[in-house]
mmCIF file of C-alpha atoms in Angstrom:
data_model
loop_
_atom_site.group_PDB
_atom_site.id
_atom_site.type_symbol
_atom_site.label_atom_id
_atom_site.label_comp_id
_atom_site.label_asym_id
_atom_site.label_seq_id
_atom_site.Cartn_x
_atom_site.Cartn_y
_atom_site.Cartn_z
ATOM 1 C CA ASP A 1 155.355 -18.699 106.324
ATOM 2 C CA GLY A 2 159.133 -18.202 105.680
ATOM 3 C CA GLY A 3 160.047 -16.506 102.385
ATOM 4 C CA ILE A 4 161.216 -13.909 99.859
ATOM 5 C CA THR A 5 158.615 -10.959 99.296
ATOM 6 C CA GLN A 6 158.759 -8.118 96.442
ATOM 7 C CA SER A 7 156.466 -5.103 96.712
ATOM 8 C CA PRO A 8 154.025 -4.298 94.111
ATOM 9 C CA LYS A 9 153.801 -6.602 92.180
ATOM 10 C CA TYR A 10 153.992 -3.973 89.431
ATOM 11 C CA LEU A 11 155.318 -0.505 89.042
ATOM 12 C CA PHE A 12 154.802 2.469 86.923
ATOM 13 C CA ARG A 13 157.583 5.165 87.009
ATOM 14 C CA LYS A 14 157.359 8.664 85.239
ATOM 15 C CA GLU A 15 160.357 10.724 83.011
ATOM 16 C CA GLY A 16 163.032 11.752 85.241
ATOM 17 C CA GLN A 17 161.136 9.867 88.458
ATOM 18 C CA ASN A 18 163.203 7.764 91.131
ATOM 19 C CA VAL A 19 161.379 4.455 92.150
ATOM 20 C CA THR A 20 162.342 2.743 94.651
ATOM 21 C CA LEU A 21 161.268 -1.935 94.830
ATOM 22 C CA SER A 22 160.437 -3.414 98.111
ATOM 23 C CA CYS A 23 162.876 -7.024 99.476
ATOM 24 C CA GLU A 24 162.353 -8.456 102.384
ATOM 25 C CA GLN A 25 162.918 -12.025 103.597
ATOM 26 C CA ASN A 26 162.209 -13.982 106.762
ATOM 27 C CA LEU A 27 164.425 -16.848 106.173
ATOM 28 C CA ASN A 28 167.493 -15.369 108.166
ATOM 29 C CA HIS A 29 169.834 -15.330 105.294
ATOM 30 C CA ASP A 30 172.724 -13.063 104.803
ATOM 31 C CA ALA A 31 173.219 -13.032 101.447
ATOM 32 C CA MET A 32 170.493 -10.788 99.483
ATOM 33 C CA TYR A 33 170.358 -9.811 95.527
ATOM 34 C CA TRP A 34 169.043 -7.915 92.950
ATOM 35 C CA TYR A 35 168.683 -9.290 89.106
ATOM 36 C CA ARG A 36 167.211 -8.181 86.161
ATOM 37 C CA GLN A 37 165.504 -9.895 83.732
ATOM 38 C CA ASP A 38 164.927 -9.191 79.973
ATOM 39 C CA PRO A 39 163.303 -11.525 77.432
ATOM 40 C CA GLY A 40 166.163 -13.697 75.464
ATOM 41 C CA GLN A 41 168.491 -12.272 78.085
ATOM 42 C CA GLY A 42 168.246 -14.659 81.323
ATOM 43 C CA LEU A 43 168.932 -12.714 84.256
ATOM 44 C CA ARG A 44 171.632 -10.124 84.858
ATOM 45 C CA LEU A 45 173.284 -9.077 87.922
ATOM 46 C CA ILE A 46 172.674 -5.675 89.340
ATOM 47 C CA TYR A 47 174.013 -5.194 93.073
ATOM 48 C CA TYR A 48 174.763 -8.096 95.976
ATOM 49 C CA SER A 49 175.170 -7.791 99.921
ATOM 50 C CA GLN A 50 176.469 -10.650 101.823
ATOM 51 C CA ILE A 51 176.479 -8.808 105.100
ATOM 52 C CA VAL A 52 174.599 -5.778 106.801
ATOM 53 C CA ASN A 53 175.605 -2.345 105.788
ATOM 54 C CA ASP A 54 177.714 -3.956 103.252
ATOM 55 C CA PHE A 55 177.290 -4.730 99.181
ATOM 56 C CA GLN A 56 178.680 -4.793 95.919
ATOM 57 C CA LYS A 57 178.268 -3.670 92.292
ATOM 58 C CA GLY A 58 177.056 -6.684 90.020
ATOM 59 C CA ASP A 59 177.333 -6.423 86.493
ATOM 60 C CA ILE A 60 174.973 -4.000 85.546
ATOM 61 C CA ALA A 61 174.816 -1.563 88.371
ATOM 62 C CA GLU A 62 174.809 1.382 86.337
ATOM 63 C CA GLY A 63 171.635 3.670 87.294
ATOM 64 C CA TYR A 64 170.730 1.459 90.643
ATOM 65 C CA SER A 65 171.278 2.266 93.863
ATOM 66 C CA VAL A 66 170.749 -0.164 97.034
ATOM 67 C CA SER A 67 170.662 0.199 100.794
ATOM 68 C CA ARG A 68 171.408 -2.748 103.349
ATOM 69 C CA GLU A 69 170.595 -1.227 106.998
ATOM 70 C CA LYS A 70 168.902 -4.924 107.946
ATOM 71 C CA LYS A 71 169.246 -8.493 107.196
ATOM 72 C CA GLU A 72 165.716 -8.792 105.990
ATOM 73 C CA SER A 73 165.508 -6.125 103.666
ATOM 74 C CA PHE A 74 167.493 -5.324 100.165
ATOM 75 C CA PRO A 75 165.256 -2.337 98.680
ATOM 76 C CA LEU A 76 166.738 -1.181 95.003
ATOM 77 C CA THR A 77 166.613 1.880 93.712
ATOM 78 C CA VAL A 78 166.045 2.693 90.065
ATOM 79 C CA THR A 79 166.936 5.955 89.408
ATOM 80 C CA SER A 80 166.548 8.777 87.117
ATOM 81 C CA ALA A 81 170.221 7.698 85.218
ATOM 82 C CA GLN A 82 168.677 4.006 84.296
ATOM 83 C CA LYS A 83 167.682 5.015 80.627
ATOM 84 C CA ASN A 84 165.476 2.029 79.989
ATOM 85 C CA PRO A 85 164.407 0.713 83.393
ATOM 86 C CA THR A 86 161.464 -1.685 81.731
ATOM 87 C CA ALA A 87 162.283 -4.894 83.068
ATOM 88 C CA PHE A 88 161.189 -7.593 85.133
ATOM 89 C CA TYR A 89 162.772 -7.224 88.691
ATOM 90 C CA LEU A 90 164.056 -10.424 91.166
ATOM 91 C CA CYS A 91 165.532 -10.176 94.445
ATOM 92 C CA ALA A 92 167.014 -13.028 95.761
ATOM 93 C CA SER A 93 168.748 -14.283 99.229
ATOM 94 C CA ARG A 94 171.063 -16.920 100.193
ATOM 95 C CA GLN A 95 172.009 -18.725 103.784
ATOM 96 C CA ALA A 96 175.653 -18.413 104.452
ATOM 97 C CA GLY A 97 178.140 -21.475 103.138
ATOM 98 C CA ALA A 98 180.182 -22.189 100.205
ATOM 99 C CA LEU A 99 177.377 -23.785 98.367
ATOM 100 C CA GLU A 100 174.297 -22.704 99.418
ATOM 101 C CA THR A 101 171.899 -21.949 96.238
ATOM 102 C CA GLN A 102 169.686 -18.462 95.753
ATOM 103 C CA TYR A 103 166.303 -19.057 96.498
ATOM 104 C CA PHE A 104 163.942 -15.517 94.464
ATOM 105 C CA GLY A 105 161.216 -13.958 95.127
ATOM 106 C CA PRO A 106 158.029 -13.585 92.927
ATOM 107 C CA GLY A 107 159.644 -10.215 91.183
ATOM 108 C CA THR A 108 158.503 -7.016 90.425
ATOM 109 C CA ARG A 109 157.456 -5.998 86.692
ATOM 110 C CA LEU A 110 158.252 -2.297 86.533
ATOM 111 C CA LEU A 111 156.651 -0.175 83.390
ATOM 112 C CA VAL A 112 157.578 3.485 81.602
ATOM 113 C CA LEU A 113 154.929 5.963 81.262
ATOM 114 C CA GLN B 1 181.374 -11.650 77.660
ATOM 115 C CA GLN B 2 178.948 -14.413 78.451
ATOM 116 C CA GLN B 3 180.051 -16.979 80.213
ATOM 117 C CA VAL B 4 177.560 -19.411 80.029
ATOM 118 C CA LYS B 5 176.084 -20.799 77.167
ATOM 119 C CA GLN B 6 172.326 -22.538 76.610
ATOM 120 C CA SER B 7 170.799 -24.569 74.137
ATOM 121 C CA PRO B 8 168.291 -24.682 72.739
ATOM 122 C CA GLN B 9 166.643 -21.108 72.948
ATOM 123 C CA SER B 10 163.270 -23.279 72.697
ATOM 124 C CA LEU B 11 162.210 -26.686 72.529
ATOM 125 C CA ILE B 12 158.983 -28.512 71.919
ATOM 126 C CA VAL B 13 158.487 -31.837 72.994
ATOM 127 C CA GLN B 14 155.573 -34.637 72.652
ATOM 128 C CA LYS B 15 154.075 -35.817 76.277
ATOM 129 C CA GLY B 16 156.479 -38.529 77.345
ATOM 130 C CA GLY B 17 159.309 -37.940 75.627
ATOM 131 C CA ILE B 18 162.911 -36.885 77.242
ATOM 132 C CA SER B 19 163.729 -33.203 77.239
ATOM 133 C CA ILE B 20 167.331 -32.003 76.888
ATOM 134 C CA ILE B 21 168.650 -28.765 77.652
ATOM 135 C CA ASN B 22 172.572 -28.358 77.304
ATOM 136 C CA CYS B 23 174.765 -25.480 79.327
ATOM 137 C CA ALA B 24 178.487 -25.166 78.102
ATOM 138 C CA TYR B 25 180.790 -22.533 80.540
ATOM 139 C CA GLU B 26 183.817 -20.955 80.089
ATOM 140 C CA ASN B 27 185.369 -20.403 83.855
ATOM 141 C CA THR B 28 187.022 -22.900 85.560
ATOM 142 C CA ALA B 29 186.320 -21.418 88.552
ATOM 143 C CA PHE B 30 182.790 -22.193 88.408
ATOM 144 C CA ASP B 31 181.990 -24.826 91.623
ATOM 145 C CA TYR B 32 178.164 -24.496 91.591
ATOM 146 C CA PHE B 33 175.661 -25.325 88.712
ATOM 147 C CA PRO B 34 171.635 -25.376 89.649
ATOM 148 C CA TRP B 35 169.133 -25.252 87.149
ATOM 149 C CA TYR B 36 166.361 -23.440 87.512
ATOM 150 C CA GLN B 37 162.228 -23.333 85.984
ATOM 151 C CA GLN B 38 160.480 -20.294 85.705
ATOM 152 C CA PHE B 39 157.027 -19.874 85.539
ATOM 153 C CA PRO B 40 155.176 -16.934 83.267
ATOM 154 C CA GLY B 41 155.412 -14.011 85.740
ATOM 155 C CA LYS B 42 157.011 -15.938 88.500
ATOM 156 C CA GLY B 43 160.421 -16.110 90.719
ATOM 157 C CA PRO B 44 162.640 -19.100 89.667
ATOM 158 C CA ALA B 45 162.814 -21.348 91.995
ATOM 159 C CA LEU B 46 165.465 -24.059 92.116
ATOM 160 C CA LEU B 47 164.888 -27.212 90.521
ATOM 161 C CA ILE B 48 167.936 -29.213 91.066
ATOM 162 C CA ALA B 49 172.121 -28.580 91.262
ATOM 163 C CA ILE B 50 175.055 -30.366 91.196
ATOM 164 C CA ARG B 51 178.515 -29.924 92.026
ATOM 165 C CA PRO B 52 181.556 -30.721 89.703
ATOM 166 C CA ASP B 53 182.738 -33.765 91.950
ATOM 167 C CA VAL B 54 179.871 -35.751 90.322
ATOM 168 C CA SER B 55 179.166 -36.508 86.986
ATOM 169 C CA GLU B 56 175.533 -37.183 86.965
ATOM 170 C CA LYS B 57 172.694 -36.321 89.842
ATOM 171 C CA LYS B 58 169.214 -37.579 89.159
ATOM 172 C CA GLU B 59 165.614 -36.451 91.342
ATOM 173 C CA GLY B 60 162.590 -37.845 90.109
ATOM 174 C CA ARG B 61 162.418 -37.070 86.210
ATOM 175 C CA PHE B 62 165.030 -34.401 87.053
ATOM 176 C CA THR B 63 168.869 -35.495 85.974
ATOM 177 C CA ILE B 64 171.692 -33.402 85.660
ATOM 178 C CA SER B 65 174.818 -34.805 83.634
ATOM 179 C CA PHE B 66 177.871 -32.838 84.541
ATOM 180 C CA ASN B 67 181.276 -33.230 81.521
ATOM 181 C CA LYS B 68 184.013 -31.300 83.919
ATOM 182 C CA SER B 69 186.508 -32.002 81.252
ATOM 183 C CA ALA B 70 184.216 -30.662 78.331
ATOM 184 C CA LYS B 71 183.122 -28.014 80.472
ATOM 185 C CA GLN B 72 179.594 -28.658 79.919
ATOM 186 C CA PHE B 73 176.001 -29.409 81.354
ATOM 187 C CA SER B 74 172.875 -30.777 80.856
ATOM 188 C CA LEU B 75 169.436 -31.009 82.233
ATOM 189 C CA HIS B 76 167.313 -34.119 81.241
ATOM 190 C CA ILE B 77 163.575 -34.338 81.684
ATOM 191 C CA MET B 78 162.118 -37.694 81.715
ATOM 192 C CA ASP B 79 158.642 -38.977 80.832
ATOM 193 C CA SER B 80 157.848 -34.606 80.261
ATOM 194 C CA GLN B 81 154.651 -33.040 81.183
ATOM 195 C CA PRO B 82 152.307 -30.669 79.978
ATOM 196 C CA GLY B 83 152.944 -29.313 83.425
ATOM 197 C CA ASP B 84 156.990 -28.967 82.948
ATOM 198 C CA SER B 85 156.030 -25.959 79.978
ATOM 199 C CA ALA B 86 158.267 -23.764 81.556
ATOM 200 C CA THR B 87 161.588 -21.722 81.204
ATOM 201 C CA TYR B 88 164.790 -23.485 82.237
ATOM 202 C CA PHE B 89 167.879 -21.532 83.644
ATOM 203 C CA CYS B 90 171.126 -22.986 83.931
ATOM 204 C CA ALA B 91 173.575 -21.373 86.126
ATOM 205 C CA ALA B 92 177.284 -21.424 87.429
ATOM 206 C CA SER B 93 178.338 -19.833 90.691
ATOM 207 C CA ASN B 94 181.841 -19.108 92.100
ATOM 208 C CA GLY B 95 181.900 -19.300 96.164
ATOM 209 C CA GLY B 96 184.704 -17.645 96.489
ATOM 210 C CA GLY B 97 183.373 -14.655 94.198
ATOM 211 C CA GLY B 98 180.312 -14.143 96.610
ATOM 212 C CA ASN B 99 178.114 -16.944 95.188
ATOM 213 C CA LYS B 100 177.319 -14.370 92.375
ATOM 214 C CA LEU B 101 175.306 -16.588 89.686
ATOM 215 C CA THR B 102 176.218 -16.458 86.170
ATOM 216 C CA PHE B 103 173.023 -17.623 84.577
ATOM 217 C CA GLY B 104 172.571 -19.064 80.518
ATOM 218 C CA THR B 105 169.917 -17.075 78.254
ATOM 219 C CA GLY B 106 166.909 -19.278 79.360
ATOM 220 C CA THR B 107 165.095 -22.100 77.374
ATOM 221 C CA GLN B 108 161.386 -21.738 76.679
ATOM 222 C CA LEU B 109 159.828 -25.712 77.367
ATOM 223 C CA LYS B 110 156.699 -26.922 75.734
ATOM 224 C CA VAL B 111 155.503 -30.152 76.496
ATOM 225 C CA GLU B 112 152.365 -30.862 73.891
ATOM 226 C CA LEU B 113 149.710 -33.589 74.451
#
């Protein structure tokens, strides 16, 4: 079964805690992306990576960190510096090519205790 | 700066009717315009996409109309069905900019019997 998996489906964070969201794809896609979705605000780009061991900040990178050590994996860490982390987090991937579209995973909902 | 403006925010259509969602963009470097459909608690799924070299693209009941001079594009859903009830997002990307997607704020569509 090819696709993008995100885990966990729900994640709870305590104040001052760092949490890591997992994103794995077996589509052999080169590029991977992290978005944050809040009600009424659409999706906003946090970080993206076009190749292994390289990544760039998106529009709202503050309080987040990523790594891209393997082609199929792009974990996102929500640090304690992110003061409003409650949101729906979506991972996407894309095959290299000028107009290839992005395919999304099922998402992780992060809640603050 | 919101680069893709989407309207309406919500839409109610009778079964069998036509649903129309509009988007306008500012960045003339955008060269790819996808529409995504999202059901509650799920990741967005690609519905249909268009490039600026064509004015219309049709796939089944879904049609994108594109007006390059006005920097506007729209989604038409013909013969709308209750199963089409979802949130729809327009987006735009620039192939030379890492294919980062800029999303509209979404339209919540409800198709009533």
